[in-house]
Amino acid sequence: MTLTTSKITNSDVFDRVESQVRSYSRSFPKTFGKAQNATIFDKSGKAYTDFLAGCSTLNYGHNDPDLKSALIDYISADGIAHGLDMFTEAKENFLETFERLILKPRGMDYKLQFTGPTGANAVEAAMKLARKVTGRNSIVAFTNGFHGVTLGALAATGNSGHRQGANTPLSGVVRAAYDGYFGADIDTADMLDQQLSDPSSGFDAPAAFIVETVQGEGGLNAASAEWLLKIRAIARRHGALFIVDDIQAGCGRTGSYFSFEGMGLDPDIITMAKSLSGMGLPFALTLMKPRLDIWKPAEHNGTFRGNNHAFVTAAAAIEKFWSDGKFEAEIADKSAYLGQRLDAIADAHELGRRGRGMMQGINAGTGTVADAICRSCFRSGLIIETSGAHGEIVKILSPLTIDKEQFAAGLDIVENAFEEVLGIQRAAAE
Amino acid sequence: MTLTTSKITNSDVFDRVESQVRSYSRSFPKTFGKAQNATIFDKSGKAYTDFLAGCSTLNYGHNDPDLKSALIDYISADGIAHGLDMFTEAKENFLETFERLILKPRGMDYKLQFTGPTGANAVEAAMKLARKVTGRNSIVAFTNGFHGVTLGALAATGNSGHRQGANTPLSGVVRAAYDGYFGADIDTADMLDQQLSDPSSGFDAPAAFIVETVQGEGGLNAASAEWLLKIRAIARRHGALFIVDDIQAGCGRTGSYFSFEGMGLDPDIITMAKSLSGMGLPFALTLMKPRLDIWKPAEHNGTFRGNNHAFVTAAAAIEKFWSDGKFEAEIADKSAYLGQRLDAIADAHELGRRGRGMMQGINAGTGTVADAICRSCFRSGLIIETSGAHGEIVKILSPLTIDKEQFAAGLDIVENAFEEVLGIQRAAAE
Amino acid sequence: MTLTTSKITNSDVFDRVESQVRSYSRSFPKTFGKAQNATIFDKSGKAYTDFLAGCSTLNYGHNDPDLKSALIDYISADGIAHGLDMFTEAKENFLETFERLILKPRGMDYKLQFTGPTGANAVEAAMKLARKVTGRNSIVAFTNGFHGVTLGALAATGNSGHRQGANTPLSGVVRAAYDGYFGADIDTADMLDQQLSDPSSGFDAPAAFIVETVQGEGGLNAASAEWLLKIRAIARRHGALFIVDDIQAGCGRTGSYFSFEGMGLDPDIITMAKSLSGMGLPFALTLMKPRLDIWKPAEHNGTFRGNNHAFVTAAAAIEKFWSDGKFEAEIADKSAYLGQRLDAIADAHELGRRGRGMMQGINAGTGTVADAICRSCFRSGLIIETSGAHGEIVKILSPLTIDKEQFAAGLDIVENAFEEVLGIQRAAAE
Amino acid sequence: MTLTTSKITNSDVFDRVESQVRSYSRSFPKTFGKAQNATIFDKSGKAYTDFLAGCSTLNYGHNDPDLKSALIDYISADGIAHGLDMFTEAKENFLETFERLILKPRGMDYKLQFTGPTGANAVEAAMKLARKVTGRNSIVAFTNGFHGVTLGALAATGNSGHRQGANTPLSGVVRAAYDGYFGADIDTADMLDQQLSDPSSGFDAPAAFIVETVQGEGGLNAASAEWLLKIRAIARRHGALFIVDDIQAGCGRTGSYFSFEGMGLDPDIITMAKSLSGMGLPFALTLMKPRLDIWKPAEHNGTFRGNNHAFVTAAAAIEKFWSDGKFEAEIADKSAYLGQRLDAIADAHELGRRGRGMMQGINAGTGTVADAICRSCFRSGLIIETSGAHGEIVKILSPLTIDKEQFAAGLDIVENAFEEVLGIQRAAAE
């Protein structure tokens, strides 16, 4: 297909044929064609800076030239695209690369399960495995968590809009309060420990806890290392596995490959997806401690467990970005810069900054205001979205590889949008 | 990555790092690299004929040159790989193509939902929607059906190995007997009608029926048009939606684009995946009658709803294979030939042929025998697998595009393997 | 309270204060006061013959003089009425009597669990125990079965009106077809065996089967001994416990104390209630083979597990009616007479007789007709109700102790009502 | 049956025939026979004071002479014992009495549903009705709550021993923290409000809250009126019904007929059982606001909905104890005395008093200590039990009608037992 010269001259086909369930196309009602790193072009050729990055799926930007070239070479050479879960050279190379550059340097010992290529599927596999290993049913998930929308994963997801979509009761999950959920003075980990220690609390002995270190959809709530270590210890004390869902916060988004590095957290199971392929291709992984790998062959299966194109780009991404510490240093710089810029905006409007690393935002107070800010940004050529229970957080999720000038310019747009929207609001209030 | 020259010289990495859940790599313990149409090459360069075709994911063969070239062009031009579910030119082109060449010529009026790119996800969306539309909970699935392994879809799947993997009770689905399940003399559709018509049968009014026209995993059981029409009428009479899961049987596998063409079946919802992308890329669709499209925006969402690479190859595949009737005619020829060859094998050993179209096999009597036959084939350079409740069916799922000579040679291998394995068995019995 | 002289002179209080959920008072809109054996008197002193007998709760009639006297003596002597599940002399005497006159003579070895005093509670306990013993979740219940309306038992009940009352999905039960459900030519036991033997049928390995030998609410369907033995063997073969719910059919209703005597059936668990107390007092039992008694103390508890008044009347009833074979002979005589009378009615109207023992009825064809017949009977002084999926069965459930003349006169009323109602219908049709 | 002269001379029959599930007979391993008010006699004639009172089922003592005589009169006159849910004079009289002496004087307007005669059944009916009225599934129950052990009610019960007995996952209930659960400084009502107000908290919009004003099994935790009013308001704000489970705390136990009188609480649904019949007979009620009475006839049914013996004693109890304020004044006096005595014991050992009204106890620190105290009391002729998550509360639940001298003497035994057990403990520690 030749981009921008398609037979279609208008997008009526979307209205005519695509289901009403579509969402992002409502916020960004343009038809896009090409994209390079942090820039997306619509059909007319207009360029937009991407501060959404596929909700953290494009940490290395759009169409990284090295990944692109690795993939084109692979396809050109008739490399296997689909082989169910058979051994392929692409898989072999990915496994070797992941072991050599990700696991070993971090002293991590995990087996890799290629689940169906979605984060939800990785979560479903993790939940099944935790139930199988422990012989227990209940899984503890946290307020404002997001873990996917297939029925098993959806039970762990907090968002009521998605939950109601099930149209059937969701079961097997109990809810605990995330770090800081009840304010700074209440230690929610202690609360959970009390409930699990109390034999008549009504909280059944859990198979696992599943937690995000930073809640990407839930409002950029970042748990402290102290809290995470504490709930990890509580899980262990109560015989529950500790699952870190690193689908949105992993792959460098918070500064390191895994979002929990340096915390001594040692999860039993880790789920990954989104930026794992490096290029936005569907790909997911469930990592588990070797002792937990008690799966029977094919017990959890699926057609697209081996997305070989994704193996190729994922291995190339790891080689390019994680062979040494340069990329981490670059993220650290950008994260610091982002923090400063957001602090300035927040201070100017008496608002609060949220999140950590390159996964930060500002609580605009209400969803209406945050939405108005994002729409204003889009008019200025910036693709950006909200997050949080009420959509009240303006969320910055640019590619980690974004050029500094473009990053600064994008943040200028954000700053101006806050000024514009809140200025109008202030004017209206006077 | 350069194929066959990877740094890895052995596959210890699989044992060391990949989970025990892997399955097909156990039947075919080689590391594969390249593949073209019906031929797969292992690392050493040895060629195998592929009679598995990704379980019907590679109906157009491996790396079709036109699809490959369309995809390489798209990537080279920095076409968007990942854009969540935003409008893209690739999606626009796919929608337009699907509407023009698939829906309109067949007089079909459906909306398309891009679910997460797995069949299970398309099924989960279909089940959610059926419950939402009807306000009912129970979904009727059939004996020996396979619909995926995420928790919602898994409830509809019959296979006990997969079901037990849940390690939590599966609910929301009631089971009915497939066409012919209790033998030729018992009309299972009448049974289901009786149960649903009886207010104290214990069968709750269902939200939907979900059925495969040919049960790919369940043993190549092919339902008759009469039975399908009858249960479709029963569904309607009892206020239930009628869902055809065309994930394995669709995309030409049984002879036409949809497996139910020519039957006047008119499903309310259709699920598609596997060969939909044309090249083995993860991609899934839930088609629904426009009146059923009552989704709220993002009610069912997911990161990889828009696999733009798959849009490109899927549109190219439709243009190439479904613009006129040539491909259908070719499938018809090959299906007839396959039927003759299998009849000859079956007759020689007093066995039965199963399935229809290019989705046929032979009931080898036991899983042990069928497995021995498939292993013998693999030693002769043929990749082939079993199906059925006991793995007793030797299943032929070659690419539809397979060269006739290669097809014949592959079937020779199958014929010889039956002769070899059943000959040994007969000798042992004497 | 002095009967028939209450301060209330009308029954407005029912409309004003009692919930709409009430049911039998709608069919028999009188206020009743006294009752002796098969006769009930309304407030005005009008006598009615009772062919409903508390749905088989009054097998020994209303206020049997010996049971009455035992109870009055007990109360007068300050016998403990309520002692939770502590040891009492009344319980001791009941246990000793039940062991001596019921279990031992029949060569039966069971432990007795006093559950909460309702049939539903006995069923809930049976289902919990079966799941505990087997470690499995799924319980097989049958079409048209009735087992109670608390959430666990309700899942096993077939009636849709009751099921919908849950307003939440019912789970943990799969449904199989009762004896003869699909007509005389289809062996539903073979069907169940096939489904359970097929590892991809979607029927999970069950914890238990729960079955009534005669379905009292479901339409007086009486299973054959052959069928019961066959499904008992199927249960054993598949590792499932075999539960007979003898709540309605037990305590002599079908001719023997247990409804399955003489069949060699040997259930793992038996549930009892209704006529167990002999006098209509709330009382229930779950009997289990001693090897199954792996309950932990209080694992299933409840305030009214020891209804000591019921212990007293139950022991007295067993002494009076089951010390020798006289009562069984009497039931046999009456059952034969009932069969003859019903055959005559059925033959006269080309209808079918249903059930066995003193649990028989006639299929009046439709619920409307059966209801008209019962309403006609009531106008003639007979209390009688319908049964069956559509309420199409006119059900005779008189006390087993009914006087023969009264029984004959009651059956005359039934006969005349059939003639009247069907005569009108025939006239209307001409 | 003639008490104390039964044919049985030992209790081997219990070991031989009664299930291991029995519980209270383990704490009080005697066989009891007669009982009058607060005194129980064992077979040998030894008298025990009853500080358990059937877990609050015997608020009016054992065999109250007026209730006894009303019941004997009724039985002697052939009053209907069992009539399903037909209108009877006994029911009419009960309804009239309950309306006249309980509802009207308190300005309460409720419809009465006679559910199966157990508290669990009343709770099951309440949960079903709440789901039916709201169309929602989730019910909020509280830490340490006890609501019964049938599957629906059990989901709301906190005790893990009972929950595990289900051997199947319990669903449809979410858990909130009871008043004071996290200490005096944390307002658990605010927490619940926050969770329900947060659309991504994972707490689905609930059908109802179900709460005990004092948790009888959960450790005599007494909620404050402020907290109860607050959660009642929260329920209303979030569209949930407010159910007070008054099964243990009602019928005068806390000082007034309903445990929540004087608080302005106005529940939507109230469940009652235990002391409702006045004499320990099985009997339960679900009270609902008239606008909620949307039940269809028989939608929730059961054989023993109309326990006419219980109607008789319940009406007599209401007439005797609730016609004027004398009984309430008497309870108030005894409650004050009980509080003083317990304060003295608690102060002496630096322990805490729990509960309110005639439903108080002392936290002995551990279950082991509390159990030793109760066993010591029993040796001294006092029947008394523990409560709480760890059985750490020594619970005083004497009949409300207990003679003051006997009450004092019983409390002396308790006081001495604390001294004995804690004295030994102190000695051992030195």
PDB file of C-alpha atoms in Angstrom, chain B residues 129-305:
ATOM      1  CA  LEU B 129     -21.558  -7.761  23.495  1.00  0.00           C
ATOM      2  CA  ALA B 130     -24.094 -10.593  23.444  1.00  0.00           C
ATOM      3  CA  ARG B 131     -24.583 -10.207  27.197  1.00  0.00           C
ATOM      4  CA  LYS B 132     -24.878  -6.443  26.861  1.00  0.00           C
ATOM      5  CA  VAL B 133     -27.403  -6.590  24.054  1.00  0.00           C
ATOM      6  CA  THR B 134     -29.619  -9.250  25.621  1.00  0.00           C
ATOM      7  CA  GLY B 135     -29.179  -8.508  29.322  1.00  0.00           C
ATOM      8  CA  ARG B 136     -28.680 -12.250  29.766  1.00  0.00           C
ATOM      9  CA  ASN B 137     -25.671 -14.071  31.126  1.00  0.00           C
ATOM     10  CA  SER B 138     -25.625 -17.631  29.853  1.00  0.00           C
ATOM     11  CA  ILE B 139     -23.929 -18.521  26.572  1.00  0.00           C
ATOM     12  CA  VAL B 140     -24.479 -21.835  24.832  1.00  0.00           C
ATOM     13  CA  ALA B 141     -21.284 -23.442  23.545  1.00  0.00           C
ATOM     14  CA  PHE B 142     -20.928 -26.867  22.027  1.00  0.00           C
ATOM     15  CA  THR B 143     -19.156 -30.103  22.855  1.00  0.00           C
ATOM     16  CA  ASN B 144     -15.616 -30.181  21.487  1.00  0.00           C
ATOM     17  CA  GLY B 145     -15.635 -26.472  20.698  1.00  0.00           C
ATOM     18  CA  PHE B 146     -12.484 -24.364  20.983  1.00  0.00           C
ATOM     19  CA  HIS B 147     -12.736 -20.615  21.450  1.00  0.00           C
ATOM     20  CA  GLY B 148      -9.553 -19.562  23.255  1.00  0.00           C
ATOM     21  CA  VAL B 149      -8.036 -19.657  26.723  1.00  0.00           C
ATOM     22  CA  THR B 150      -8.614 -16.279  28.348  1.00  0.00           C
ATOM     23  CA  LEU B 151     -11.099 -16.683  31.155  1.00  0.00           C
ATOM     24  CA  GLY B 152     -14.238 -15.623  29.323  1.00  0.00           C
ATOM     25  CA  ALA B 153     -13.461 -17.518  26.121  1.00  0.00           C
ATOM     26  CA  LEU B 154     -12.134 -20.513  28.049  1.00  0.00           C
ATOM     27  CA  ALA B 155     -15.544 -21.062  29.624  1.00  0.00           C
ATOM     28  CA  ALA B 156     -16.776 -21.751  26.092  1.00  0.00           C
ATOM     29  CA  THR B 157     -13.869 -24.038  25.197  1.00  0.00           C
ATOM     30  CA  GLY B 158     -14.481 -27.747  25.713  1.00  0.00           C
ATOM     31  CA  ASN B 159     -10.959 -29.112  26.138  1.00  0.00           C
ATOM     32  CA  SER B 160     -10.402 -30.213  29.736  1.00  0.00           C
ATOM     33  CA  GLY B 161      -6.634 -29.683  29.653  1.00  0.00           C
ATOM     34  CA  HIS B 162      -7.153 -26.024  28.879  1.00  0.00           C
ATOM     35  CA  ARG B 163     -10.114 -25.704  31.214  1.00  0.00           C
ATOM     36  CA  GLN B 164      -8.191 -27.101  34.174  1.00  0.00           C
ATOM     37  CA  GLY B 165      -5.470 -24.567  33.440  1.00  0.00           C
ATOM     38  CA  ALA B 166      -7.823 -21.882  34.720  1.00  0.00           C
ATOM     39  CA  ASN B 167      -7.570 -23.236  38.238  1.00  0.00           C
ATOM     40  CA  THR B 168     -10.780 -21.397  38.972  1.00  0.00           C
ATOM     41  CA  PRO B 169     -14.326 -22.376  38.076  1.00  0.00           C
ATOM     42  CA  LEU B 170     -15.442 -21.333  34.622  1.00  0.00           C
ATOM     43  CA  SER B 171     -18.921 -19.908  34.483  1.00  0.00           C
ATOM     44  CA  GLY B 172     -21.460 -18.252  32.252  1.00  0.00           C
ATOM     45  CA  VAL B 173     -21.520 -20.998  29.632  1.00  0.00           C
ATOM     46  CA  VAL B 174     -23.791 -24.008  29.219  1.00  0.00           C
ATOM     47  CA  ARG B 175     -22.907 -26.857  26.969  1.00  0.00           C
ATOM     48  CA  ALA B 176     -24.975 -28.325  24.175  1.00  0.00           C
ATOM     49  CA  ALA B 177     -24.203 -31.284  21.932  1.00  0.00           C
ATOM     50  CA  TYR B 178     -22.731 -30.533  18.496  1.00  0.00           C
ATOM     51  CA  ASP B 179     -24.181 -31.905  15.299  1.00  0.00           C
ATOM     52  CA  GLY B 180     -23.922 -35.688  15.354  1.00  0.00           C
ATOM     53  CA  TYR B 181     -22.466 -35.816  18.851  1.00  0.00           C
ATOM     54  CA  PHE B 182     -24.790 -38.601  19.934  1.00  0.00           C
ATOM     55  CA  GLY B 183     -24.749 -40.365  16.599  1.00  0.00           C
ATOM     56  CA  ALA B 184     -26.605 -39.923  13.357  1.00  0.00           C
ATOM     57  CA  ASP B 185     -29.999 -40.856  14.776  1.00  0.00           C
ATOM     58  CA  ILE B 186     -30.207 -38.201  17.443  1.00  0.00           C
ATOM     59  CA  ASP B 187     -30.993 -34.648  16.437  1.00  0.00           C
ATOM     60  CA  THR B 188     -29.039 -32.589  18.945  1.00  0.00           C
ATOM     61  CA  ALA B 189     -30.697 -29.380  17.752  1.00  0.00           C
ATOM     62  CA  ASP B 190     -34.087 -30.728  18.797  1.00  0.00           C
ATOM     63  CA  MET B 191     -32.631 -31.598  22.185  1.00  0.00           C
ATOM     64  CA  LEU B 192     -31.366 -28.072  22.689  1.00  0.00           C
ATOM     65  CA  ASP B 193     -34.691 -26.638  21.604  1.00  0.00           C
ATOM     66  CA  GLN B 194     -36.531 -28.858  24.072  1.00  0.00           C
ATOM     67  CA  GLN B 195     -34.245 -27.802  26.918  1.00  0.00           C
ATOM     68  CA  LEU B 196     -34.597 -24.105  26.137  1.00  0.00           C
ATOM     69  CA  SER B 197     -38.367 -24.393  25.703  1.00  0.00           C
ATOM     70  CA  ASP B 198     -38.776 -26.114  29.071  1.00  0.00           C
ATOM     71  CA  PRO B 199     -39.041 -23.537  31.876  1.00  0.00           C
ATOM     72  CA  SER B 200     -37.808 -25.993  34.464  1.00  0.00           C
ATOM     73  CA  SER B 201     -35.025 -27.638  32.503  1.00  0.00           C
ATOM     74  CA  GLY B 202     -32.420 -25.612  34.357  1.00  0.00           C
ATOM     75  CA  PHE B 203     -31.168 -24.048  31.114  1.00  0.00           C
ATOM     76  CA  ASP B 204     -31.363 -20.314  31.581  1.00  0.00           C
ATOM     77  CA  ALA B 205     -32.439 -18.160  28.684  1.00  0.00           C
ATOM     78  CA  PRO B 206     -29.194 -17.643  26.777  1.00  0.00           C
ATOM     79  CA  ALA B 207     -27.541 -14.472  25.563  1.00  0.00           C
ATOM     80  CA  ALA B 208     -26.035 -16.274  22.602  1.00  0.00           C
ATOM     81  CA  PHE B 209     -25.008 -19.495  20.931  1.00  0.00           C
ATOM     82  CA  ILE B 210     -21.374 -19.673  19.829  1.00  0.00           C
ATOM     83  CA  VAL B 211     -20.527 -22.297  17.267  1.00  0.00           C
ATOM     84  CA  GLU B 212     -17.823 -23.303  14.805  1.00  0.00           C
ATOM     85  CA  THR B 213     -19.089 -24.638  11.492  1.00  0.00           C
ATOM     86  CA  VAL B 214     -16.150 -27.060  11.478  1.00  0.00           C
ATOM     87  CA  GLN B 215     -14.465 -27.801  14.795  1.00  0.00           C
ATOM     88  CA  GLY B 216     -10.790 -27.450  14.013  1.00  0.00           C
ATOM     89  CA  GLU B 217      -9.407 -28.384  17.400  1.00  0.00           C
ATOM     90  CA  GLY B 218     -12.323 -30.577  18.412  1.00  0.00           C
ATOM     91  CA  GLY B 219     -11.742 -33.203  15.739  1.00  0.00           C
ATOM     92  CA  LEU B 220     -12.696 -31.745  12.341  1.00  0.00           C
ATOM     93  CA  ASN B 221     -16.362 -32.250  13.051  1.00  0.00           C
ATOM     94  CA  ALA B 222     -18.257 -30.491  10.278  1.00  0.00           C
ATOM     95  CA  ALA B 223     -21.801 -29.450  11.067  1.00  0.00           C
ATOM     96  CA  SER B 224     -24.357 -29.825   8.308  1.00  0.00           C
ATOM     97  CA  ALA B 225     -26.007 -26.754   6.868  1.00  0.00           C
ATOM     98  CA  GLU B 226     -29.347 -28.150   7.990  1.00  0.00           C
ATOM     99  CA  TRP B 227     -28.228 -28.399  11.597  1.00  0.00           C
ATOM    100  CA  LEU B 228     -26.641 -24.955  11.559  1.00  0.00           C
ATOM    101  CA  LEU B 229     -29.785 -23.389  10.150  1.00  0.00           C
ATOM    102  CA  LYS B 230     -31.846 -25.208  12.733  1.00  0.00           C
ATOM    103  CA  ILE B 231     -29.832 -24.022  15.707  1.00  0.00           C
ATOM    104  CA  ARG B 232     -29.727 -20.550  14.188  1.00  0.00           C
ATOM    105  CA  ALA B 233     -33.526 -20.618  14.188  1.00  0.00           C
ATOM    106  CA  ILE B 234     -33.586 -21.973  17.736  1.00  0.00           C
ATOM    107  CA  ALA B 235     -31.310 -19.157  18.870  1.00  0.00           C
ATOM    108  CA  ARG B 236     -33.589 -16.597  17.297  1.00  0.00           C
ATOM    109  CA  ARG B 237     -36.719 -18.196  18.733  1.00  0.00           C
ATOM    110  CA  HIS B 238     -35.255 -18.049  22.231  1.00  0.00           C
ATOM    111  CA  GLY B 239     -33.973 -14.490  21.919  1.00  0.00           C
ATOM    112  CA  ALA B 240     -30.312 -15.457  21.735  1.00  0.00           C
ATOM    113  CA  LEU B 241     -27.719 -14.034  19.380  1.00  0.00           C
ATOM    114  CA  PHE B 242     -26.039 -16.423  16.977  1.00  0.00           C
ATOM    115  CA  ILE B 243     -22.252 -16.171  16.949  1.00  0.00           C
ATOM    116  CA  VAL B 244     -20.168 -18.002  14.369  1.00  0.00           C
ATOM    117  CA  ASP B 245     -16.589 -18.417  15.501  1.00  0.00           C
ATOM    118  CA  ASP B 246     -14.913 -18.472  12.093  1.00  0.00           C
ATOM    119  CA  ILE B 247     -11.408 -18.103  13.422  1.00  0.00           C
ATOM    120  CA  GLN B 248     -10.079 -21.415  12.190  1.00  0.00           C
ATOM    121  CA  ALA B 249     -12.592 -22.302   9.492  1.00  0.00           C
ATOM    122  CA  GLY B 250     -12.804 -18.868   7.885  1.00  0.00           C
ATOM    123  CA  CYS B 251     -10.596 -17.044   5.329  1.00  0.00           C
ATOM    124  CA  GLY B 252     -11.066 -19.656   2.640  1.00  0.00           C
ATOM    125  CA  ARG B 253     -10.185 -22.761   4.623  1.00  0.00           C
ATOM    126  CA  THR B 254     -13.456 -24.512   3.842  1.00  0.00           C
ATOM    127  CA  GLY B 255     -13.664 -23.158   0.299  1.00  0.00           C
ATOM    128  CA  SER B 256     -15.261 -19.731   0.641  1.00  0.00           C
ATOM    129  CA  TYR B 257     -14.195 -16.620   2.544  1.00  0.00           C
ATOM    130  CA  PHE B 258     -16.586 -17.349   5.371  1.00  0.00           C
ATOM    131  CA  SER B 259     -17.083 -20.973   6.227  1.00  0.00           C
ATOM    132  CA  PHE B 260     -20.853 -20.657   6.157  1.00  0.00           C
ATOM    133  CA  GLU B 261     -21.362 -19.078   2.750  1.00  0.00           C
ATOM    134  CA  GLY B 262     -24.192 -20.478   0.730  1.00  0.00           C
ATOM    135  CA  MET B 263     -26.024 -21.725   3.799  1.00  0.00           C
ATOM    136  CA  GLY B 264     -28.219 -18.658   4.346  1.00  0.00           C
ATOM    137  CA  LEU B 265     -26.986 -18.619   7.907  1.00  0.00           C
ATOM    138  CA  ASP B 266     -26.822 -14.872   8.628  1.00  0.00           C
ATOM    139  CA  PRO B 267     -24.920 -14.808  11.962  1.00  0.00           C
ATOM    140  CA  ASP B 268     -25.458 -11.919  14.352  1.00  0.00           C
ATOM    141  CA  ILE B 269     -21.779 -11.865  15.259  1.00  0.00           C
ATOM    142  CA  ILE B 270     -18.747 -13.367  13.540  1.00  0.00           C
ATOM    143  CA  THR B 271     -15.304 -13.718  15.057  1.00  0.00           C
ATOM    144  CA  MET B 272     -12.202 -13.827  12.882  1.00  0.00           C
ATOM    145  CA  ALA B 273      -8.472 -14.094  13.456  1.00  0.00           C
ATOM    146  CA  LYS B 274      -5.774 -16.573  12.342  1.00  0.00           C
ATOM    147  CA  SER B 275      -5.505 -16.093   8.551  1.00  0.00           C
ATOM    148  CA  LEU B 276      -7.151 -12.693   8.623  1.00  0.00           C
ATOM    149  CA  SER B 277      -3.853 -10.811   8.283  1.00  0.00           C
ATOM    150  CA  GLY B 278      -2.835 -13.079   5.419  1.00  0.00           C
ATOM    151  CA  MET B 279       0.715 -13.380   6.608  1.00  0.00           C
ATOM    152  CA  GLY B 280       0.438 -14.771  10.107  1.00  0.00           C
ATOM    153  CA  LEU B 281       0.511 -11.428  11.907  1.00  0.00           C
ATOM    154  CA  PRO B 282      -1.608 -11.062  15.045  1.00  0.00           C
ATOM    155  CA  PHE B 283      -4.964  -9.668  14.020  1.00  0.00           C
ATOM    156  CA  ALA B 284      -8.547 -10.291  15.030  1.00  0.00           C
ATOM    157  CA  LEU B 285     -11.981  -8.958  14.249  1.00  0.00           C
ATOM    158  CA  THR B 286     -15.430  -9.132  15.721  1.00  0.00           C
ATOM    159  CA  LEU B 287     -18.109  -8.456  13.127  1.00  0.00           C
ATOM    160  CA  MET B 288     -21.549  -7.535  14.348  1.00  0.00           C
ATOM    161  CA  LYS B 289     -24.847  -6.572  12.766  1.00  0.00           C
ATOM    162  CA  PRO B 290     -25.080  -2.772  12.842  1.00  0.00           C
ATOM    163  CA  ARG B 291     -28.092  -2.839  15.190  1.00  0.00           C
ATOM    164  CA  LEU B 292     -25.961  -4.670  17.759  1.00  0.00           C
ATOM    165  CA  ASP B 293     -23.225  -2.031  17.777  1.00  0.00           C
ATOM    166  CA  ILE B 294     -24.259  -0.532  21.106  1.00  0.00           C
ATOM    167  CA  TRP B 295     -20.743  -0.420  22.520  1.00  0.00           C
ATOM    168  CA  LYS B 296     -19.753   2.685  24.382  1.00  0.00           C
ATOM    169  CA  PRO B 297     -16.411   4.163  23.274  1.00  0.00           C
ATOM    170  CA  ALA B 298     -13.531   2.139  24.728  1.00  0.00           C
ATOM    171  CA  GLU B 299     -15.899  -0.181  26.610  1.00  0.00           C
ATOM    172  CA  HIS B 300     -13.753  -3.034  25.309  1.00  0.00           C
ATOM    173  CA  ASN B 301     -10.283  -1.742  24.566  1.00  0.00           C
ATOM    174  CA  GLY B 302      -6.682  -2.913  24.330  1.00  0.00           C
ATOM    175  CA  THR B 303      -3.301  -1.669  23.228  1.00  0.00           C
ATOM    176  CA  PHE B 304      -2.914  -3.650  20.014  1.00  0.00           C
ATOM    177  CA  ARG B 305      -6.377  -3.165  18.528  1.00  0.00           C
TER     178      ARG B 305
END
